[in-house]
Structures are given as C-alpha cells and as structure tokens.
Amino acid sequence: MNVSASKTTVAYFSMEIALDSAIPTYSGGLGVLAGDTLRSAADLALPLVGISLLHRNGYFVQHLDAGGNQSESPVQWNPEQVLEPVDATASVQIEGRTVHVRAWKYSVRGVTGHEIPVYLLDTQLPENDERDRRLTDSLYGGDSRYRLCQEIVLGMGGASLLRALDVHEGLYHLNEGHSALLTLCLLEWQLDGRQAFELDESDIEEVRRRTVFTTHTPVPAGHDRFPLEMVRQVLGEQHVTLLEAARCVDAGELNMTHVALRLARFVNGVAMKHREVSQGMFPNFPVDAITNGVHAMTWTSPAFQRLFDRRIPEWRTDNLYLRYAVGIPLAEIRAAHAEAKKTMIAMIAERTGVMLDPKAFTIGFARRATPYKRADLVFADPTRLAEIASSVGPIQIVFGGKAHPNDSGGKDLIRRIHAASASLAGSVSVVYVENYEMDVAARIVAGVDLWLNNPMKPLEASGTSGMKAALNGVPSLSVLDGWWIEGHVEGVTGWSIGGLDPEGDQSKDAMEIYLKLERVILPLYYGLPFAYAEVMRSAIALNGSFFNTQRMVEQYVRNAYFPETTLTLAEVGD
Ligand SMILES: *Cc1c(COP(=O)(O)O)cnc(C)c1O
C-alpha cells in the first residue's frame, strides 16, 4: 500500500454525519456513529476525508404539546457561519440536467491536533435548475425520487468533488448503502473511455479493491430500493447500462445494498449478531463484523473526564486505559455520577419545568422514536410499575427522541408515553425531553442511574447509546440484541431482558423488566449503594474500554482498510 503523505487514503461517505450539536446534519444513531468515527480517526491521525450532504433544513426541530403530539419545524442554521466554502465544484447528471455541486468544509480536530476534512455537498446554486437547488436541503425528506437524486449527489457528486479537489487517492468506505452510486464513478474511471460492454472482471476487481461497505440495517425494508424505470429516468440510460454490465441491477429494481455488496471487497455488519443476521440476508457475500463504538471524549461527562484525567490520564489518547477504572475508589465513582445527575436534573428543569429528585432511582430511555424500539414497553402494566415504586423505592423515568415526520407509529409512541406519564402522576415521575440531539443525549446518558433498551429482536443492528452510558458508569438493562450480547455480563455490567433467542416470546419482556427492577436492581440501588457502584465501575472498565470508536477504527484499519499489509497505524498516519 503506497500511502501518499499529502493525500488522504480513505474517503468516508455517509448520508448523515453528526459533527457538532450546532450543525444539525444528522438524524440519529447512524450520523452520530459517523461523527464519532471521524473524531476517533482524527485522534489516531489517520489520513481520512469525510463526505456528506449539507442538509440546510437540518433534520428538524421537534415540538411536543401537552398531549405529546409532535410537530416539526426546520432548524435555523447558517452554514456560512460554521463552515468554510470550498473553491472546487463538481457536477452530476440528473434527469438529463447538469446539476452543479459545491462543498463546505468542516475540520474535525483530533486530540493531538490532526485535522480530518469533511466536505458537505450543496446544490443551492443559481446556475442550477430550481428543482435541483433543494436536493441537499432535507435529510430523509421528500419521496423516493428525491432520495435517489440525493444519493446521486452524495455518491457521484462526492467522488467527483474529491477528484476535483485532488485530495484523495485510495479507498472508499460506504457507511450504509446511501452512497453506493459512487461506485459508478469508479467504474467509469476504470473504463477510461471504453464502452460499458467492454467492462470485464478485472475492472470490477479493481473497483472492489478500493471499496469497503458497512451495512447497518437488519430489516430488509430498511435497504434503499428504486424501481428501474425511475432509475432510467433519473440516472440516464447510459449509467443503467453500466450498472447492468457490472451485474448490479436486480429484476426491475436497483437495490443500493446489492450494488455495494457486489462492488465492495470488504463488507461488515456492526456487531457480531448483526453479522449473523446480515449473512443470512446476503448468503452470497461474505460478511464480517466490526462492532460499533462511541467517541469516548465526546460522550464522557465533565465529571468523569476529570476523574479519569486524575486517575488514568492516558485514557484520552488510548481508550484501553479505561480498563484500569477497576482501580478507582467507589466513592469517587459515586461522586462523579452524582455531579452528572445534578447537571442532567438542572437541564431537565430548565427545559421542562419538572424538578426531578436527585436521590430517586432514575431510568433513561432516549433514542429515535420508532415502533421497533418499543419506548412505551415499561408502561405495559402501569399499576405494577407504580406498586414497585411504592414498595421498593421511588422511580423516575427520563425520555427523549424524535419520530420521523412520516412515522405515525413513532408519533403514537410519544403520545402513549405522555398518557402513561399523566396516569402515573404522583407515583412515578416521567419526563419527555423535547428535541433530543447530541448535547441533550450527552447529559441524559450520563445523568441517569440505569439505561433501558428494549427493541424487538433482532432489529437492533448494534445500538450505541448504551455504550455512551457505560463510559459514564451507567449500567444497561437491555434485551440481548446488538452490542449488548457482547457487552452484557449479568450483574456485572448491567442486566438482561429475555434470552438470546430472537424467536423467543418477546411479549414477556415487560414482565421481565418489572421483575429485574423489583427483585434485583432497585434493592441493590437503595439497599447496597456501594454494590451498585461496583456495577457502575465495571461498566466503565469492561465496556467503556472496548465499545469506543478508537478500538473500532483500529479494527477498520487492520481488517478492512489495509488487511494485506503489516502497516502500523503510525505509518498510516502522517
Ligand atoms: C447515540 C444517539 C442515538 C443512537 O441511540 P441508540 O439507542 O443507539 O439508537 C440517537 N440519537 C442521538 C442524538 C444520539 O446521540
């Protein structure tokens, strides 16, 4: 592998990247993972470049009325104020029109000062047709045709822009299938003027050599598919012919996951279990696993940052040192957590007017509001929950999460939580924090006493919010799906809900939550606070030290980017 000192070696493409709370270019877990990946890559001084879309409307601002009815408004933000315009432009063909693409640059700065440039693509240009100017405005907005146009801008516009900038040479990493059309550019460059029918296996091999694909969705419906008729109209006959020559087209449709699978040399799921599920979905392609992580410095609360700095100062540059949290006195863990809890309670008071009790056992549940995540499961039997709170000890629950504007099931969940909250008034305090985003997330994952996660199995590819909680000594109570299958040691790092079998009866999950709370977790919290703190400490030592993006990026380097060499990270970096 010939690594140039001036050019980046890995171009990381993602439909959403959470760069900063002030830059609303993400909707949830996928974007946060992308941002955390680039933050760790910057810490490791790796030669990466990021590509995404500008999303002028942001995702959206969530408003909730007293009944929990969600409404949305665009996020007001000024790219001009936080991003640097880039001189180079590129263009793509959409419905036969030339669409000009420009970019805005954001620099992700690592712990030692290394910078990773991220280019956010923008079609809001006077020379573009009115219809095309809004293509990069709305993340997951619009219809299927709008999405296809966006994916052309992201994949082909992004690859062309990198070429125009002349900053990149090497690999392309597709973070989810949205950017799979970048391979069309690679195929065209490979052909170098030859006709599509002249494409042969060695050309395909050359494209594959440069492409890495991470799949994130264990639900078939979660993979982008477009009717071939639409693709012909939008992308043009010539491009479809090339995709056909590369055998990337299925009967009557273009499936972005299939394009990526066919043209990537390395394909991975985001947890061991997710690899297994994905391998079942795509039996013809070998699927590896690299389990997700989170950026430790971003997700560790100020209180724990100070504690780690004092006890294990190396943790910032080498997250493995978090393993030595086992030696931190329990009283110090408790004190740091108490401070994080106070910070969260103050934020909630300011945002909702509700003053939570710092002494009461507090459960957190915050993530995208969508039916499979079952946010209201803990209210399956409100009477039972109220009884536990009155007989064992007080319970408070903090919720947060946006529903996609078209997700009526997700919106129903938020309404049902508000209704349950009203019916439990006086016995269990429940708050729903509006407009969940990174800053709010950071305070909630650190401030609660228990992180609850109960999706339908096997639909959680990985999940990352429980990893953020673990870094702050907050144990999880979670179904055995995604990352928790790997991170769970019963009574040591947290607790499980239900068994491993995804075919098992998941209707009993609520009963199991009540049972664990009543018999195990609450008695420990209220009766043996230092034993509870021992679980908190083990969550940091066992899970914080592993489920971070530093370890994850190192695995991408070793297993995905440069498996053929014995190149060390230092040689890869500049
Ligand atoms: C971490 C994070 C998520 C992902 O949460 P999961 O529980 O892993 O689904 C979503 N949204 C925001 C704002 C986050 O910070």
Coordinates of C-alpha atoms and ligand atoms in Angstrom, one line a residue:
M1 CA 0.0 0.0 0.0
N2 CA 1.5 3.2 -1.2
V3 CA 0.4 6.0 1.2
S4 CA 1.0 9.5 0.0
A5 CA 1.8 12.0 2.6
S6 CA -0.3 14.7 1.2
K7 CA -3.4 12.8 0.0
T8 CA -6.0 11.1 2.1
T9 CA -6.2 7.4 1.9
V10 CA -9.8 6.6 3.0
A11 CA -12.8 8.6 1.8
Y12 CA -15.7 8.0 4.3
F13 CA -19.1 8.6 2.7
S14 CA -22.2 8.9 4.9
M15 CA -25.7 10.4 4.3
E16 CA -25.5 11.9 7.8
I17 CA -22.6 13.0 10.0
A18 CA -23.1 14.4 13.5
L19 CA -20.2 16.9 13.5
D20 CA -21.4 19.2 16.3
S21 CA -24.6 20.0 18.1
A22 CA -24.7 23.4 16.3
I23 CA -24.6 21.6 12.9
P24 CA -27.9 19.7 12.5
T25 CA -26.8 17.4 9.7
Y26 CA -27.9 14.1 11.3
S27 CA -31.0 12.3 12.5
G28 CA -29.8 9.7 14.9
G29 CA -27.5 6.8 15.6
L30 CA -26.1 6.4 12.0
G31 CA -25.0 10.1 11.9
V32 CA -23.6 10.0 15.5
L33 CA -21.6 6.9 14.6
A34 CA -20.2 8.6 11.5
G35 CA -19.2 11.7 13.5
D36 CA -17.6 9.5 16.3
T37 CA -15.7 7.5 13.6
L38 CA -14.2 10.7 12.2
R39 CA -13.4 12.1 15.7
S40 CA -11.5 8.9 16.6
A41 CA -9.8 8.8 13.2
A42 CA -8.6 12.3 13.8
D43 CA -7.4 11.3 17.3
L44 CA -5.4 8.5 15.6
A45 CA -4.1 11.0 13.0
L46 CA -5.4 8.8 10.2
P47 CA -5.5 10.1 6.6
L48 CA -9.3 10.2 6.2
V49 CA -11.7 12.6 4.5
G50 CA -15.4 12.7 5.1
I51 CA -18.2 13.3 2.6
S52 CA -21.9 14.1 3.3
L53 CA -24.7 16.5 2.3
L54 CA -25.2 19.9 3.7
H55 CA -28.8 19.5 4.9
R56 CA -29.7 23.2 5.0
N57 CA -33.0 22.4 6.7
G58 CA -31.3 20.3 9.3
Y59 CA -33.2 17.2 10.4
F60 CA -35.9 19.2 12.2
V61 CA -36.8 20.9 15.5
Q62 CA -39.2 18.7 17.5
H63 CA -42.1 20.4 19.3
L64 CA -44.4 18.5 21.6
D65 CA -47.7 19.7 23.0
A66 CA -49.1 18.7 26.4
G67 CA -50.6 15.5 24.9
G68 CA -47.3 14.5 23.3
N69 CA -48.3 15.4 19.8
Q70 CA -45.2 16.1 17.7
S71 CA -44.9 18.9 15.2
E72 CA -41.8 19.8 13.3
S73 CA -40.1 23.0 12.1
P74 CA -36.9 23.5 10.1
V75 CA -33.7 24.1 12.0
Q76 CA -32.4 27.6 11.5
W77 CA -28.6 27.5 11.0
N78 CA -26.1 29.3 8.9
P79 CA -23.6 27.1 7.1
E80 CA -21.7 30.2 6.3
Q81 CA -21.0 30.8 9.9
V82 CA -19.6 27.5 10.9
L83 CA -18.2 26.1 7.6
E84 CA -15.6 27.2 5.1
P85 CA -16.6 27.4 1.4
V86 CA -14.6 25.3 -0.9
D87 CA -13.5 26.6 -4.4
A88 CA -13.7 23.4 -6.3
T89 CA -17.0 22.2 -7.8
A90 CA -18.3 19.1 -9.4
S91 CA -21.4 18.2 -11.4
V92 CA -23.7 15.2 -11.8
Q93 CA -26.4 14.4 -14.4
I94 CA -29.9 14.1 -13.1
E95 CA -32.9 13.6 -15.4
G96 CA -30.6 14.8 -18.2
R97 CA -29.8 18.1 -16.5
T98 CA -26.4 19.1 -15.3
V99 CA -26.5 19.7 -11.5
H100 CA -23.6 21.6 -10.1
V101 CA -22.4 20.6 -6.7
R102 CA -20.3 22.7 -4.4
A103 CA -19.0 21.9 -0.9
W104 CA -18.5 23.4 2.5
K105 CA -15.6 22.2 4.6
Y106 CA -15.6 21.3 8.3
S107 CA -12.4 20.2 10.1
V108 CA -12.6 17.5 12.7
R109 CA -9.7 18.1 15.1
G110 CA -8.1 15.2 16.9
V111 CA -6.6 15.0 20.4
T112 CA -3.1 15.8 19.0
G113 CA -4.3 18.4 16.5
H114 CA -4.6 16.3 13.4
E115 CA -7.4 17.5 11.2
I116 CA -9.8 15.5 9.1
P117 CA -11.6 17.5 6.4
V118 CA -15.3 16.8 5.9
Y119 CA -17.0 18.1 2.8
L120 CA -20.7 18.8 2.9
L121 CA -22.2 18.9 -0.6
D122 CA -24.6 21.6 -1.6
T123 CA -26.7 22.1 -4.8
Q124 CA -28.2 25.5 -3.7
L125 CA -26.6 27.4 -6.6
P126 CA -28.1 30.0 -9.0
E127 CA -26.9 28.1 -12.1
N128 CA -28.9 25.0 -11.1
D129 CA -32.5 24.4 -12.1
E130 CA -35.0 25.4 -9.4
R131 CA -35.9 21.7 -8.8
D132 CA -32.2 20.8 -8.2
R133 CA -31.4 23.5 -5.7
R134 CA -33.2 21.8 -2.8
L135 CA -31.7 18.4 -3.3
T136 CA -29.3 18.7 -0.5
D137 CA -31.6 20.5 1.9
S138 CA -33.7 17.8 3.7
L139 CA -32.2 14.7 5.4
Y140 CA -34.6 11.8 4.8
G141 CA -37.2 14.2 3.5
G142 CA -39.2 14.0 0.2
D143 CA -40.2 11.0 -1.8
S144 CA -38.3 8.1 -3.3
R145 CA -37.2 10.1 -6.4
Y146 CA -35.9 12.9 -4.1
R147 CA -33.9 10.2 -2.2
L148 CA -32.4 8.8 -5.4
C149 CA -31.4 12.3 -6.6
Q150 CA -29.7 12.8 -3.2
E151 CA -27.9 9.6 -3.5
I152 CA -26.6 10.6 -6.9
V153 CA -25.3 13.8 -5.4
L154 CA -23.8 12.1 -2.4
G155 CA -22.1 9.2 -4.2
M156 CA -21.3 10.5 -7.7
G157 CA -21.1 14.2 -6.7
G158 CA -18.9 13.3 -3.7
A159 CA -16.5 11.1 -5.7
S160 CA -16.2 13.8 -8.4
L161 CA -15.6 16.5 -5.9
L162 CA -12.8 14.6 -4.3
R163 CA -11.3 14.2 -7.7
A164 CA -11.7 17.9 -8.5
L165 CA -10.1 18.8 -5.2
D166 CA -7.3 16.3 -5.8
V167 CA -7.0 15.5 -2.1
H168 CA -7.8 11.8 -2.2
E169 CA -6.3 8.6 -3.5
G170 CA -7.1 5.2 -2.3
L171 CA -10.1 3.6 -0.6
Y172 CA -13.8 4.5 -0.4
H173 CA -15.8 3.5 2.7
L174 CA -19.6 3.4 2.2
N175 CA -21.2 4.0 5.6
E176 CA -24.5 2.4 4.7
G177 CA -25.7 1.9 1.1
H178 CA -26.9 5.5 0.5
S179 CA -23.6 6.4 -1.2
A180 CA -23.3 3.2 -3.3
L181 CA -23.6 5.1 -6.6
L182 CA -20.0 6.4 -6.0
T183 CA -19.0 3.0 -7.5
L184 CA -20.5 4.2 -10.8
C185 CA -17.8 6.9 -10.9
L186 CA -15.2 4.3 -10.1
L187 CA -16.5 2.0 -12.9
E188 CA -16.4 4.9 -15.4
W189 CA -12.9 5.9 -14.4
Q190 CA -11.9 2.3 -14.7
L191 CA -13.3 2.1 -18.2
D192 CA -11.4 5.3 -19.1
G193 CA -13.3 5.9 -22.3
R194 CA -14.1 2.2 -23.2
Q195 CA -17.7 1.1 -23.7
A196 CA -19.8 -0.4 -20.9
F197 CA -19.8 -3.8 -22.7
E198 CA -16.0 -3.9 -22.5
L199 CA -16.2 -4.0 -18.7
D200 CA -14.6 -7.2 -17.6
E201 CA -14.0 -9.0 -14.3
S202 CA -10.6 -7.4 -13.8
D203 CA -12.2 -3.9 -14.0
I204 CA -14.8 -5.0 -11.4
E205 CA -11.9 -6.4 -9.3
E206 CA -10.1 -3.1 -9.4
V207 CA -13.2 -1.2 -8.2
R208 CA -13.8 -3.8 -5.5
R209 CA -10.2 -3.5 -4.3
R210 CA -10.9 0.2 -3.4
T211 CA -14.3 -0.2 -1.8
V212 CA -15.4 -1.1 1.8
F213 CA -19.0 -1.3 2.8
T214 CA -20.7 -1.2 6.2
T215 CA -24.3 -2.3 6.4
H216 CA -26.4 -1.1 9.3
T217 CA -29.9 -2.4 8.9
P218 CA -31.1 -5.9 9.7
V219 CA -34.5 -5.1 8.3
P220 CA -35.0 -5.8 4.6
A221 CA -37.3 -2.8 4.3
G222 CA -34.5 -0.6 5.6
H223 CA -32.5 -1.1 2.4
D224 CA -32.9 1.5 -0.4
R225 CA -34.5 0.1 -3.5
F226 CA -35.6 2.1 -6.5
P227 CA -37.8 0.9 -9.5
L228 CA -35.6 0.6 -12.6
E229 CA -38.0 2.8 -14.6
M230 CA -37.3 5.7 -12.2
V231 CA -33.6 5.0 -12.2
R232 CA -33.6 5.1 -16.0
Q233 CA -35.3 8.5 -16.0
V234 CA -33.2 10.0 -13.2
L235 CA -29.8 8.5 -13.7
G236 CA -30.0 8.0 -17.5
E237 CA -29.8 5.0 -19.8
Q238 CA -26.0 5.1 -20.1
H239 CA -25.5 4.7 -16.3
V240 CA -28.0 2.0 -16.1
T241 CA -26.2 0.1 -18.9
L242 CA -23.0 0.4 -16.9
L243 CA -24.7 -0.9 -13.7
E244 CA -26.1 -3.8 -15.7
A245 CA -22.7 -4.6 -17.2
A246 CA -21.4 -4.7 -13.6
R247 CA -24.3 -7.0 -12.7
C248 CA -25.6 -4.6 -10.1
V249 CA -29.2 -4.5 -11.3
D250 CA -31.9 -6.9 -10.0
A251 CA -35.1 -7.7 -11.9
G252 CA -36.9 -4.4 -12.2
E253 CA -35.1 -2.6 -9.5
L254 CA -31.9 -1.1 -8.2
N255 CA -31.1 -2.1 -4.7
M256 CA -28.3 0.0 -3.2
T257 CA -27.2 -2.7 -0.8
H258 CA -26.8 -5.1 -3.6
V259 CA -24.7 -2.6 -5.6
A260 CA -22.5 -2.1 -2.5
L261 CA -22.2 -5.8 -1.8
R262 CA -21.3 -6.6 -5.4
L263 CA -18.6 -3.9 -5.6
A264 CA -17.0 -3.9 -2.2
R265 CA -14.1 -6.2 -1.3
F266 CA -14.9 -6.0 2.4
V267 CA -18.4 -6.0 3.9
N268 CA -19.2 -5.8 7.5
G269 CA -22.1 -5.7 10.0
V270 CA -21.9 -3.5 13.1
A271 CA -22.0 -6.2 15.8
M272 CA -21.3 -10.0 15.9
K273 CA -25.0 -10.8 16.0
H274 CA -25.7 -8.3 13.2
R275 CA -23.1 -10.1 11.0
E276 CA -25.0 -13.3 11.5
V277 CA -28.3 -11.7 10.6
S278 CA -26.8 -9.9 7.6
Q279 CA -25.1 -13.1 6.4
G280 CA -28.5 -14.8 6.4
M281 CA -29.9 -11.9 4.3
F282 CA -27.0 -12.0 1.8
P283 CA -25.8 -15.6 1.7
N284 CA -23.8 -15.0 -1.5
F285 CA -21.4 -12.4 0.0
P286 CA -19.0 -13.0 3.0
V287 CA -20.0 -10.6 5.8
D288 CA -17.5 -9.7 8.5
A289 CA -18.2 -7.9 11.8
I290 CA -16.7 -4.8 13.3
T291 CA -18.7 -3.8 16.4
N292 CA -19.6 -0.2 16.7
G293 CA -18.3 2.2 19.4
V294 CA -18.6 5.7 20.6
H295 CA -16.1 8.6 20.8
A296 CA -15.0 8.4 24.5
M297 CA -14.1 12.0 25.0
T298 CA -17.3 13.3 23.4
W299 CA -19.6 11.1 25.5
T300 CA -17.9 11.2 28.9
S301 CA -19.4 13.8 31.2
P302 CA -17.1 16.6 32.5
A303 CA -17.3 15.0 36.0
F304 CA -16.0 11.6 34.7
Q305 CA -13.5 13.4 32.4
R306 CA -11.9 15.0 35.5
L307 CA -11.9 11.7 37.4
F308 CA -10.3 9.8 34.5
D309 CA -7.8 12.6 34.0
R310 CA -6.8 12.3 37.6
R311 CA -6.7 8.5 37.9
I312 CA -5.9 7.2 34.4
P313 CA -4.8 10.3 32.4
E314 CA -3.7 8.2 29.4
W315 CA -7.4 7.4 28.6
R316 CA -7.7 10.4 26.2
T317 CA -5.1 9.1 23.8
D318 CA -5.5 5.4 24.5
N319 CA -9.0 4.4 25.5
L320 CA -7.8 0.9 26.6
Y321 CA -6.6 2.6 29.8
L322 CA -10.3 2.8 30.8
R323 CA -9.8 -0.8 31.7
Y324 CA -7.9 0.5 34.8
A325 CA -11.1 2.1 36.0
V326 CA -11.3 -1.1 38.1
G327 CA -8.9 0.6 40.5
I328 CA -10.8 3.8 41.0
P329 CA -12.3 4.0 44.5
L330 CA -16.1 3.5 44.5
A331 CA -16.7 6.7 46.4
E332 CA -15.1 8.7 43.6
I333 CA -17.3 6.9 41.0
R334 CA -20.4 7.8 43.1
A335 CA -19.3 11.4 43.4
A336 CA -18.7 11.8 39.7
H337 CA -22.1 10.3 38.9
A338 CA -23.9 12.5 41.5
E339 CA -22.5 15.5 39.7
A340 CA -23.5 14.2 36.3
K341 CA -27.0 13.5 37.7
K342 CA -27.2 17.0 39.1
T343 CA -26.3 18.5 35.7
M344 CA -29.0 16.4 34.0
I345 CA -31.6 17.4 36.5
A346 CA -30.8 21.1 36.0
M347 CA -31.1 20.7 32.3
I348 CA -34.4 19.0 32.6
A349 CA -35.7 21.6 35.0
E350 CA -34.7 24.3 32.6
R351 CA -36.3 22.6 29.5
T352 CA -39.4 21.1 31.0
G353 CA -40.0 22.9 34.3
V354 CA -40.0 19.5 36.0
M355 CA -37.7 19.2 39.0
L356 CA -36.5 15.6 39.4
D357 CA -35.3 14.2 42.7
P358 CA -31.5 13.7 42.8
K359 CA -32.0 10.8 45.3
A360 CA -34.6 8.9 43.3
F361 CA -33.6 6.0 41.1
T362 CA -33.7 7.3 37.5
I363 CA -34.2 5.3 34.3
G364 CA -33.2 6.8 30.9
F365 CA -34.7 5.9 27.6
A366 CA -33.8 8.1 24.7
R367 CA -33.3 7.3 21.0
R368 CA -35.3 7.7 17.7
A369 CA -39.0 7.2 18.4
T370 CA -39.9 4.3 16.1
P371 CA -42.1 1.3 16.8
Y372 CA -39.5 -1.5 17.0
K373 CA -37.7 0.3 19.8
R374 CA -40.9 0.0 22.0
A375 CA -40.3 3.1 24.1
D376 CA -43.5 2.6 26.0
L377 CA -42.9 -1.0 26.9
V378 CA -42.1 -0.1 30.5
F379 CA -45.7 1.1 30.8
A380 CA -47.2 -2.2 29.7
D381 CA -48.6 -2.6 33.2
P382 CA -48.6 0.9 34.9
T383 CA -50.2 -0.4 38.1
R384 CA -47.4 -2.9 38.5
L385 CA -44.8 -0.2 37.9
A386 CA -46.4 2.1 40.5
E387 CA -46.5 -0.8 43.0
I388 CA -42.8 -1.4 42.6
A389 CA -42.1 2.3 43.1
S390 CA -44.1 2.4 46.3
S391 CA -42.9 -0.9 47.8
V392 CA -39.2 -0.9 46.8
G393 CA -38.3 2.7 46.2
P394 CA -39.1 5.8 44.1
I395 CA -38.7 5.6 40.3
Q396 CA -38.2 8.4 37.8
I397 CA -38.0 8.0 34.0
V398 CA -36.5 10.3 31.5
F399 CA -37.5 10.0 27.9
G400 CA -36.3 11.7 24.7
G401 CA -36.4 11.1 21.0
K402 CA -37.8 12.4 17.7
A403 CA -40.1 10.5 15.4
H404 CA -39.5 10.8 11.7
P405 CA -42.2 13.2 10.4
N406 CA -43.9 10.4 8.4
D407 CA -43.6 7.8 11.1
S408 CA -47.1 7.7 12.6
G409 CA -46.2 4.7 14.8
G410 CA -43.3 6.6 16.3
K411 CA -45.5 9.6 16.9
D412 CA -48.1 7.3 18.6
L413 CA -45.3 6.1 21.0
I414 CA -44.6 9.6 22.1
R415 CA -48.3 10.2 22.7
R416 CA -48.7 7.0 24.7
I417 CA -45.7 7.9 26.9
H418 CA -47.4 11.2 27.7
A419 CA -50.6 9.5 28.5
A420 CA -48.9 7.0 30.8
S421 CA -47.0 9.8 32.4
A422 CA -50.3 11.5 33.2
S423 CA -51.9 8.4 34.6
L424 CA -48.8 7.7 36.8
A425 CA -48.7 11.2 38.2
G426 CA -47.9 11.1 41.9
S427 CA -46.4 7.6 41.8
V428 CA -43.8 7.6 39.1
S429 CA -42.3 10.8 37.7
V430 CA -41.9 10.7 33.9
V431 CA -40.5 13.5 31.8
Y432 CA -40.1 13.7 28.0
V433 CA -37.3 16.0 26.9
E434 CA -38.1 17.7 23.7
N435 CA -35.8 17.9 20.7
Y436 CA -33.3 15.1 21.5
E437 CA -29.9 15.8 20.0
M438 CA -26.3 15.3 20.9
D439 CA -26.0 17.8 23.7
V440 CA -29.2 16.6 25.4
A441 CA -28.1 13.0 24.8
A442 CA -24.7 13.5 26.5
R443 CA -26.4 14.8 29.6
I444 CA -29.1 12.1 29.8
V445 CA -26.8 9.1 29.2
A446 CA -24.5 10.4 31.9
G447 CA -27.1 11.5 34.4
V448 CA -29.5 8.6 34.8
D449 CA -28.9 5.6 37.0
L450 CA -29.9 2.9 34.5
W451 CA -30.1 2.9 30.7
L452 CA -33.1 1.0 29.4
N453 CA -33.2 -0.5 25.9
N454 CA -35.9 -2.9 24.8
P455 CA -36.1 -3.1 21.0
M456 CA -37.7 -6.1 19.2
K457 CA -35.1 -8.7 18.4
P458 CA -33.2 -9.0 16.1
L459 CA -33.8 -5.5 14.8
E460 CA -31.2 -3.5 16.7
A461 CA -28.1 -3.8 14.5
S462 CA -25.9 -2.5 17.3
G463 CA -27.2 0.4 19.2
T464 CA -24.7 2.9 20.7
S465 CA -26.5 4.9 23.4
G466 CA -25.8 2.1 26.0
M467 CA -22.1 2.4 25.2
K468 CA -22.3 6.2 25.9
A469 CA -24.0 5.4 29.2
A470 CA -21.3 2.8 30.1
L471 CA -18.5 5.3 29.7
N472 CA -20.3 7.3 32.4
G473 CA -20.7 4.3 34.7
V474 CA -24.4 3.9 33.9
P475 CA -25.3 0.2 33.6
S476 CA -27.8 -1.1 31.0
L477 CA -31.0 -3.1 31.4
S478 CA -31.4 -4.3 27.9
V479 CA -32.7 -7.1 25.6
L480 CA -29.9 -9.3 24.3
D481 CA -29.6 -7.8 20.9
G482 CA -26.9 -5.8 19.0
W483 CA -23.9 -4.8 21.1
W484 CA -25.4 -5.8 24.4
I485 CA -25.0 -9.5 23.6
E486 CA -21.2 -8.7 23.7
G487 CA -21.2 -6.2 26.5
H488 CA -23.6 -7.9 28.9
V489 CA -22.3 -9.7 32.0
E490 CA -25.2 -10.3 34.2
G491 CA -25.0 -8.3 37.4
V492 CA -21.5 -7.1 36.5
T493 CA -22.0 -4.6 33.6
G494 CA -25.8 -4.5 33.9
W495 CA -28.7 -6.8 33.3
S496 CA -30.5 -8.6 30.5
I497 CA -34.2 -8.7 29.5
G498 CA -35.2 -12.0 28.0
G499 CA -33.0 -14.6 26.4
L500 CA -30.7 -14.8 23.4
D501 CA -33.2 -16.4 21.1
P502 CA -34.9 -13.9 18.7
E503 CA -37.7 -16.5 18.1
G504 CA -38.4 -16.5 21.9
D505 CA -41.6 -14.9 23.3
Q506 CA -40.9 -11.2 23.4
S507 CA -44.3 -10.4 24.9
K508 CA -42.9 -11.3 28.3
D509 CA -40.2 -8.7 28.1
A510 CA -42.2 -6.1 30.1
M511 CA -42.8 -8.6 32.9
E512 CA -39.0 -9.3 33.0
I513 CA -38.3 -5.6 33.3
Y514 CA -40.6 -5.4 36.3
L515 CA -39.1 -8.5 37.9
K516 CA -35.5 -7.3 37.5
L517 CA -36.3 -3.8 38.8
E518 CA -38.2 -5.2 41.7
R519 CA -36.0 -8.1 42.8
V520 CA -32.5 -7.1 41.7
I521 CA -31.9 -3.6 40.5
L522 CA -33.9 -1.4 42.9
P523 CA -32.9 -3.4 46.0
L524 CA -29.3 -3.0 45.0
Y525 CA -29.6 0.7 44.3
Y526 CA -31.4 1.5 47.5
G527 CA -30.1 -1.2 49.8
L528 CA -26.4 -1.7 48.8
P529 CA -25.3 1.6 47.1
F530 CA -21.7 0.5 47.0
A531 CA -22.5 -2.7 45.3
Y532 CA -24.4 -0.7 42.8
A533 CA -21.4 1.5 42.3
E534 CA -19.3 -1.7 41.7
V535 CA -21.6 -2.4 38.7
M536 CA -21.1 1.2 37.5
R537 CA -17.4 0.8 37.7
S538 CA -17.3 -2.5 35.9
A539 CA -19.4 -0.9 33.1
I540 CA -16.6 1.6 32.5
A541 CA -13.8 -0.9 32.9
L542 CA -15.2 -3.7 30.8
N543 CA -17.4 -1.8 28.3
G544 CA -16.1 1.7 28.1
S545 CA -12.6 0.4 27.4
F546 CA -13.9 -1.7 24.4
F547 CA -17.0 -0.2 22.9
N548 CA -15.4 3.0 21.7
T549 CA -14.7 4.2 18.2
Q550 CA -10.9 4.2 18.8
R551 CA -10.9 0.4 19.0
M552 CA -13.5 0.3 16.2
V553 CA -11.4 2.5 13.8
E554 CA -8.3 0.5 14.6
Q555 CA -10.2 -2.6 13.6
Y556 CA -11.3 -1.0 10.3
V557 CA -7.7 -0.2 9.7
R558 CA -6.5 -3.7 10.4
N559 CA -9.3 -5.7 9.0
A560 CA -11.0 -3.6 6.3
Y561 CA -8.7 -0.9 5.0
F562 CA -5.2 -2.5 5.0
P563 CA -5.6 -6.2 5.7
E564 CA -2.9 -7.1 3.2
T565 CA -0.1 -5.2 4.9
T566 CA 1.5 -5.2 8.2
L567 CA 1.3 -1.5 8.1
T568 CA 1.2 0.0 11.6
L569 CA -1.1 2.9 12.5
A570 CA 1.9 5.2 12.8
E571 CA 2.9 4.5 9.2
V572 CA -0.7 5.1 8.0
G573 CA -0.9 8.5 9.8
D574 CA 1.0 11.5 8.7
Ligands
LIG1 C1 -26.4 8.0 20.4 C2 -27.6 8.7 19.8 C3 -28.5 7.9 19.1 C4 -28.5 6.4 19.0 O1 -29.2 5.8 20.1 P1 -29.5 4.2 20.1 O2 -30.1 4.0 21.4 O3 -28.2 3.6 19.8 O4 -30.5 4.0 19.0 C5 -29.6 8.6 18.6 N1 -29.7 10.0 18.6 C6 -28.8 10.7 19.3 C7 -28.9 12.2 19.3 C8 -27.7 10.1 19.9 O5 -26.8 10.8 20.5

